[in-house]
XYZ file of C-alpha atoms in Angstrom:
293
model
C 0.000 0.000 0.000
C 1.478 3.063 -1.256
C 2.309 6.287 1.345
C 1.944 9.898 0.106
C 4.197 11.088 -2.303
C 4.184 7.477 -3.493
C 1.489 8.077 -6.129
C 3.903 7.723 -9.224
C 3.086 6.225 -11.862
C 4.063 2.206 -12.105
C 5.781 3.182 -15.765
C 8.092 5.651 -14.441
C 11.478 5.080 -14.886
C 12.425 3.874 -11.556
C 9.774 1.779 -10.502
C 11.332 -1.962 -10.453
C 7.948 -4.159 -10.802
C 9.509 -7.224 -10.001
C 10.694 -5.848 -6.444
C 7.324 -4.557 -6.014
C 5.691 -7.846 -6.616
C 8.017 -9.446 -4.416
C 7.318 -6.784 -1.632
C 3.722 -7.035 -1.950
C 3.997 -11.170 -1.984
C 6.092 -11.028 1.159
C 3.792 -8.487 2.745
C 0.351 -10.763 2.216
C 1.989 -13.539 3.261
C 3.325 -12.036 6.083
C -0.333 -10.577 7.400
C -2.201 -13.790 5.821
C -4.128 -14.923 8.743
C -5.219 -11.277 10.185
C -6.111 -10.139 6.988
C -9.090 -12.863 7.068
C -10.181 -11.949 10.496
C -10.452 -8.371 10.080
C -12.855 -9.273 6.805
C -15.898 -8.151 8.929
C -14.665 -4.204 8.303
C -15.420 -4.799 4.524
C -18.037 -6.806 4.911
C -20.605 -4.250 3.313
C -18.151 -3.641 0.061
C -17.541 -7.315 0.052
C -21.554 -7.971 0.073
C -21.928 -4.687 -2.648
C -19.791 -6.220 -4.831
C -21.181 -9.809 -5.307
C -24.427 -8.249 -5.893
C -23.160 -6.292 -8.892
C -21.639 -9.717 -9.862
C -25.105 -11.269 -10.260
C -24.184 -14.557 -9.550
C -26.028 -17.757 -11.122
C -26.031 -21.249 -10.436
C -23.503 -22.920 -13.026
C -21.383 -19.881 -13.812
C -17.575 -20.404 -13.902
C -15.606 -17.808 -12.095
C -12.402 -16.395 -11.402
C -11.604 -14.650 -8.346
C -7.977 -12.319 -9.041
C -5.959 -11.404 -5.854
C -8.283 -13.232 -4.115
C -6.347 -13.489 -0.919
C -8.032 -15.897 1.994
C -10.673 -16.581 -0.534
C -13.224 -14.352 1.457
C -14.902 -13.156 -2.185
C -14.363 -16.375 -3.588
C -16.161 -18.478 -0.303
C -18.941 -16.537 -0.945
C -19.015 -16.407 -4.500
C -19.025 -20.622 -4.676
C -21.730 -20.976 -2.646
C -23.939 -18.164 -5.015
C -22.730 -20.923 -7.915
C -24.017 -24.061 -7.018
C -25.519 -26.340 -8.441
C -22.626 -26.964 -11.689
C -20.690 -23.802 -11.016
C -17.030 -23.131 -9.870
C -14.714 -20.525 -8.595
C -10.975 -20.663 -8.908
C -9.252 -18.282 -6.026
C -5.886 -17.185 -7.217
C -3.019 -15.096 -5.647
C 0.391 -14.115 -6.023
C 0.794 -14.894 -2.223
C 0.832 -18.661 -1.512
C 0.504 -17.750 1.962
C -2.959 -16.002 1.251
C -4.196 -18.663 0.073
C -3.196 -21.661 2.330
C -4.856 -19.153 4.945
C -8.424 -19.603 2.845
C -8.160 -23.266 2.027
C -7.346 -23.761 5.923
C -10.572 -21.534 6.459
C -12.302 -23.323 3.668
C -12.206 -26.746 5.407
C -13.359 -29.885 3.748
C -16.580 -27.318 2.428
C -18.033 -29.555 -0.740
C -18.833 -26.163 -2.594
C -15.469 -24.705 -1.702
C -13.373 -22.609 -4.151
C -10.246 -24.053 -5.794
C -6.820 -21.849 -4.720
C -4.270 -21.781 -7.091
C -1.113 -19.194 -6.825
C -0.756 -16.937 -9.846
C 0.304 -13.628 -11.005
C -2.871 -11.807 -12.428
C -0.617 -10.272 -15.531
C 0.361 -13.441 -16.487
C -2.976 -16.240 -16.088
C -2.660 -19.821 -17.021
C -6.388 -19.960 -17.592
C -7.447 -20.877 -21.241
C -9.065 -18.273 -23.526
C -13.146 -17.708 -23.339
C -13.062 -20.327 -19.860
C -14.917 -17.591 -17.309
C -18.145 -16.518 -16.781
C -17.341 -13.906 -14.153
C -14.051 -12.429 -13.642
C -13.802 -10.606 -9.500
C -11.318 -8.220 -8.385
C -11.719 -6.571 -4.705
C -9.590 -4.159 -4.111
C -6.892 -4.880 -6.327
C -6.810 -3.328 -9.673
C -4.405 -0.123 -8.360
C -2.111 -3.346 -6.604
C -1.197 -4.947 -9.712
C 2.524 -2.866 -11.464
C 0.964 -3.069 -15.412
C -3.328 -3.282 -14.609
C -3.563 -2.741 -18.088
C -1.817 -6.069 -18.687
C -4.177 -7.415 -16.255
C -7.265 -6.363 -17.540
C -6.126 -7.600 -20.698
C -5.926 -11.082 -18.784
C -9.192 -10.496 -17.562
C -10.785 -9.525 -21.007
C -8.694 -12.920 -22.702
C -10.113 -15.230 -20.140
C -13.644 -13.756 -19.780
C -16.168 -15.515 -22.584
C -17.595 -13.537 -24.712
C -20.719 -11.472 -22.959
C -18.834 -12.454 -19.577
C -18.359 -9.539 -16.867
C -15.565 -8.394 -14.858
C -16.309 -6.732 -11.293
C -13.981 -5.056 -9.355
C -13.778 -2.626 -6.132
C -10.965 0.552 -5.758
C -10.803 2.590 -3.201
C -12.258 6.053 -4.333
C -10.462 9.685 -4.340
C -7.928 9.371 -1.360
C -10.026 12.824 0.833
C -12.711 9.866 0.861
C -10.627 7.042 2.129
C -9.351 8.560 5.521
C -9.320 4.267 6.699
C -6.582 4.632 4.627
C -4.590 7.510 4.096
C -4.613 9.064 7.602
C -2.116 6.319 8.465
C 0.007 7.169 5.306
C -0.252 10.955 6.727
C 2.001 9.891 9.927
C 4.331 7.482 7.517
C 4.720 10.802 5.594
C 5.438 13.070 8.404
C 7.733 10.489 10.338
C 9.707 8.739 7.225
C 11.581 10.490 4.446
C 10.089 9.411 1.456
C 10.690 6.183 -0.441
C 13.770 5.457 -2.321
C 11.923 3.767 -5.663
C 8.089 5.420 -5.928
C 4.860 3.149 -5.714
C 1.889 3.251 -7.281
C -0.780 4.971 -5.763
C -3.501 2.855 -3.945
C -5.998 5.739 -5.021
C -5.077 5.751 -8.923
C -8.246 4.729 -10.028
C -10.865 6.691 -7.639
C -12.507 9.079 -9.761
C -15.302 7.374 -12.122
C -14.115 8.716 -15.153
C -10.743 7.256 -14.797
C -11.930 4.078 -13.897
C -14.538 4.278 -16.990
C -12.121 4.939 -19.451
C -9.339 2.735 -18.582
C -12.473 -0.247 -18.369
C -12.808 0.966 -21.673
C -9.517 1.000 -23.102
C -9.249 -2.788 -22.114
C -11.818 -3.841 -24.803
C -14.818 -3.703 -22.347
C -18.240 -2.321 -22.374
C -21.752 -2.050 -20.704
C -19.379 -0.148 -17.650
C -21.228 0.554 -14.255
C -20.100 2.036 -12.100
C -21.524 2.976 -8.512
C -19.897 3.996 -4.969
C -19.831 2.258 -1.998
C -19.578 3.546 1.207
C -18.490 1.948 4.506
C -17.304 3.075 7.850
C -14.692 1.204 10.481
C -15.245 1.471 14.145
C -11.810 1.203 16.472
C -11.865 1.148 20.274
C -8.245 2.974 20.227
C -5.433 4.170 17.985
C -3.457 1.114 18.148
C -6.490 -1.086 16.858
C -7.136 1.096 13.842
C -3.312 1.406 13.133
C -3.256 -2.458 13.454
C -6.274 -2.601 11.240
C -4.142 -0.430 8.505
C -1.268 -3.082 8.917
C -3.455 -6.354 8.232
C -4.305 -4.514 5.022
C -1.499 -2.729 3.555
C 0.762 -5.885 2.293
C 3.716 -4.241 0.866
C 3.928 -1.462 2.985
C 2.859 -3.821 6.075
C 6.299 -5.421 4.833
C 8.250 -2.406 4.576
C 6.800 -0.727 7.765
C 7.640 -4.412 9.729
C 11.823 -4.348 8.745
C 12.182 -0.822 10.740
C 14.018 -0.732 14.193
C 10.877 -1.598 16.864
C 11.657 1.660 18.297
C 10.384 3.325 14.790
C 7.576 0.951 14.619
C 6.461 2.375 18.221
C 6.919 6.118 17.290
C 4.498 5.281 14.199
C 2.142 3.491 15.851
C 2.047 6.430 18.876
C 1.656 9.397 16.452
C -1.012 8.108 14.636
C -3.087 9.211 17.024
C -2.646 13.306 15.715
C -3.780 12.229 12.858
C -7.001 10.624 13.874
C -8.218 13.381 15.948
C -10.752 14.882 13.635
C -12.665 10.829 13.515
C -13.346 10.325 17.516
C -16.574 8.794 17.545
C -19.499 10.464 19.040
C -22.054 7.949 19.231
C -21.404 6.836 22.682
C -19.145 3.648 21.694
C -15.724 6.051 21.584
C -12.830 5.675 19.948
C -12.764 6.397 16.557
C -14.643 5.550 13.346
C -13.428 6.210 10.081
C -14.954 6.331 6.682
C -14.025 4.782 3.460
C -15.369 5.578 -0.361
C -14.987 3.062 -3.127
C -16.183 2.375 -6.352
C -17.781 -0.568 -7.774
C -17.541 -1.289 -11.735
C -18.706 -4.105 -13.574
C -18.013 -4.236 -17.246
C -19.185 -6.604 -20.085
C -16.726 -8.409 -22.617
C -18.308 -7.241 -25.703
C -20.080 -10.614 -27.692
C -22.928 -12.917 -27.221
């Protein structure tokens, strides 16, 4: 997850995608197992977006950075009778946490590590292609919706969550406001996490991919957090890359981050009695058609 003055673009001349993908591999896999318990803080945008999937018995779908599977869980049981949902990742670790979670489930997905940008999935094989909260992750997304578009059959939809314009996301970026103001800023510049939260940008890079029929519709949530140290936790079991980054510091700069945050939370204390603070999140929710029958 990128900090501020991060938001270069993943073309620019320094920007080493294979490091990045390694970083953000070693950063899931580091935070695999609280990533899947704190699912119930996206629980509405999780829930948003398999609506806009409109899921049918027998469908064939693909779930992309699909982490513990929590999407893809779901998603199998909106599929049965005759359907099926592969889960993939670039973090192994991801998804041995979801297979673990999965059980001996009949209906459960299948998990399979890959790299979205480069699928081992046949041409035409998916009905439904899902992508929570992943598009800005991925170094080339245009190579990935081209994946997306390749495997989808024709007709077949693609539905996806961003996070929206980052004033809407303070879950998110008051936590990269300390990082800013305590760290100098990176050495090689990451891609923003916010890249794609505007509609129109969204629209017309959906567009430029070969897709059509593109909704797209915000989503809205809010995280409660007893204290400062929950919701900076909470920002660590979802940042990945920068969870990795943040965890190689001496302990005593993990501490001064974790103890400033609080500055920057001041304007979200909660004022309906429970305390703490609650913090607010926009995203966006597209789903887009590969053009055919």
């Amino acid at each position: 997850m990128s900090t501020p003055g991060s938001a270069a673009s993943a073309s620019a001349p320094d920007f080493d995608a294979r490091r990045f993908k390694a970083m953000e591999r070693a950063g899931f896999n580091r935070i695999a197992a609280r990533y899947a318990e704190g699912a119930h803080l996206r629980a509405d945008l999780a829930a948003a977006l398999l609506d806009a999937a409109a899921l049918e018995p027998g469908q064939r779908v693909l779930d992309l950075a699909s982490g513990p599977g929590l999407l893809a869980r779901e998603a199998a049981q909106r599929v049965v009778p005759g359907g099926s949902v592969l889960a993939t990742d670039i973090a192994e670790g991801m998804l041995a946490e979801g297979a673990r979670r999965c059980g001996n489930q009949a209906d459960a997905p299948c998990f399979a590590a890959a790299d979205a940008e480069r699928l081992c999935i046949a041409d035409a094989r998916m009905d439904r292609v899902l992508a929570g909260l992943a598009l800005f992750i991925f170094p080339h997304p245009e190579q990935a919706l081209a994946e997306m578009h390749r495997v989808l059959a024709p007709g077949g939809r693609v539905v996806l969550s961003v996070w929206g314009p980052r004033e809407t996301v303070p879950l998110i970026h008051r936590a990269q406001d300390c990082i800013a103001r305590l760290l100098p800023p990176p050495k090689v510049a990451r891609p923003s996490v916010f890249r794609y939260g505007e509609p129109a940008t969204l629209h017309a890079t959906l567009a430029a991919a070969g897709f059509d029929d593109i909704d797209i519709r915000p989503c809205a949530f809010s995280c409660h957090f007893a204290d400062a140290d929950a919701y900076w936790q909470a920002f660590l079991d979802l940042a990945g890359g920068a969870a990795e980054a943040l965890g190689r510091l001496p302990e005593a700069t993990q501490r001064a981050l974790q103890a400033a945050v609080v500055d920057d939370l001041a304007a979200h204390c909660c004022d309906d009695g429970r305390g703490g603070y609650l913090l607010p999140a926009r995203t966006l929710i597209a789903s887009a058609r590969r053009p055919g029958n």
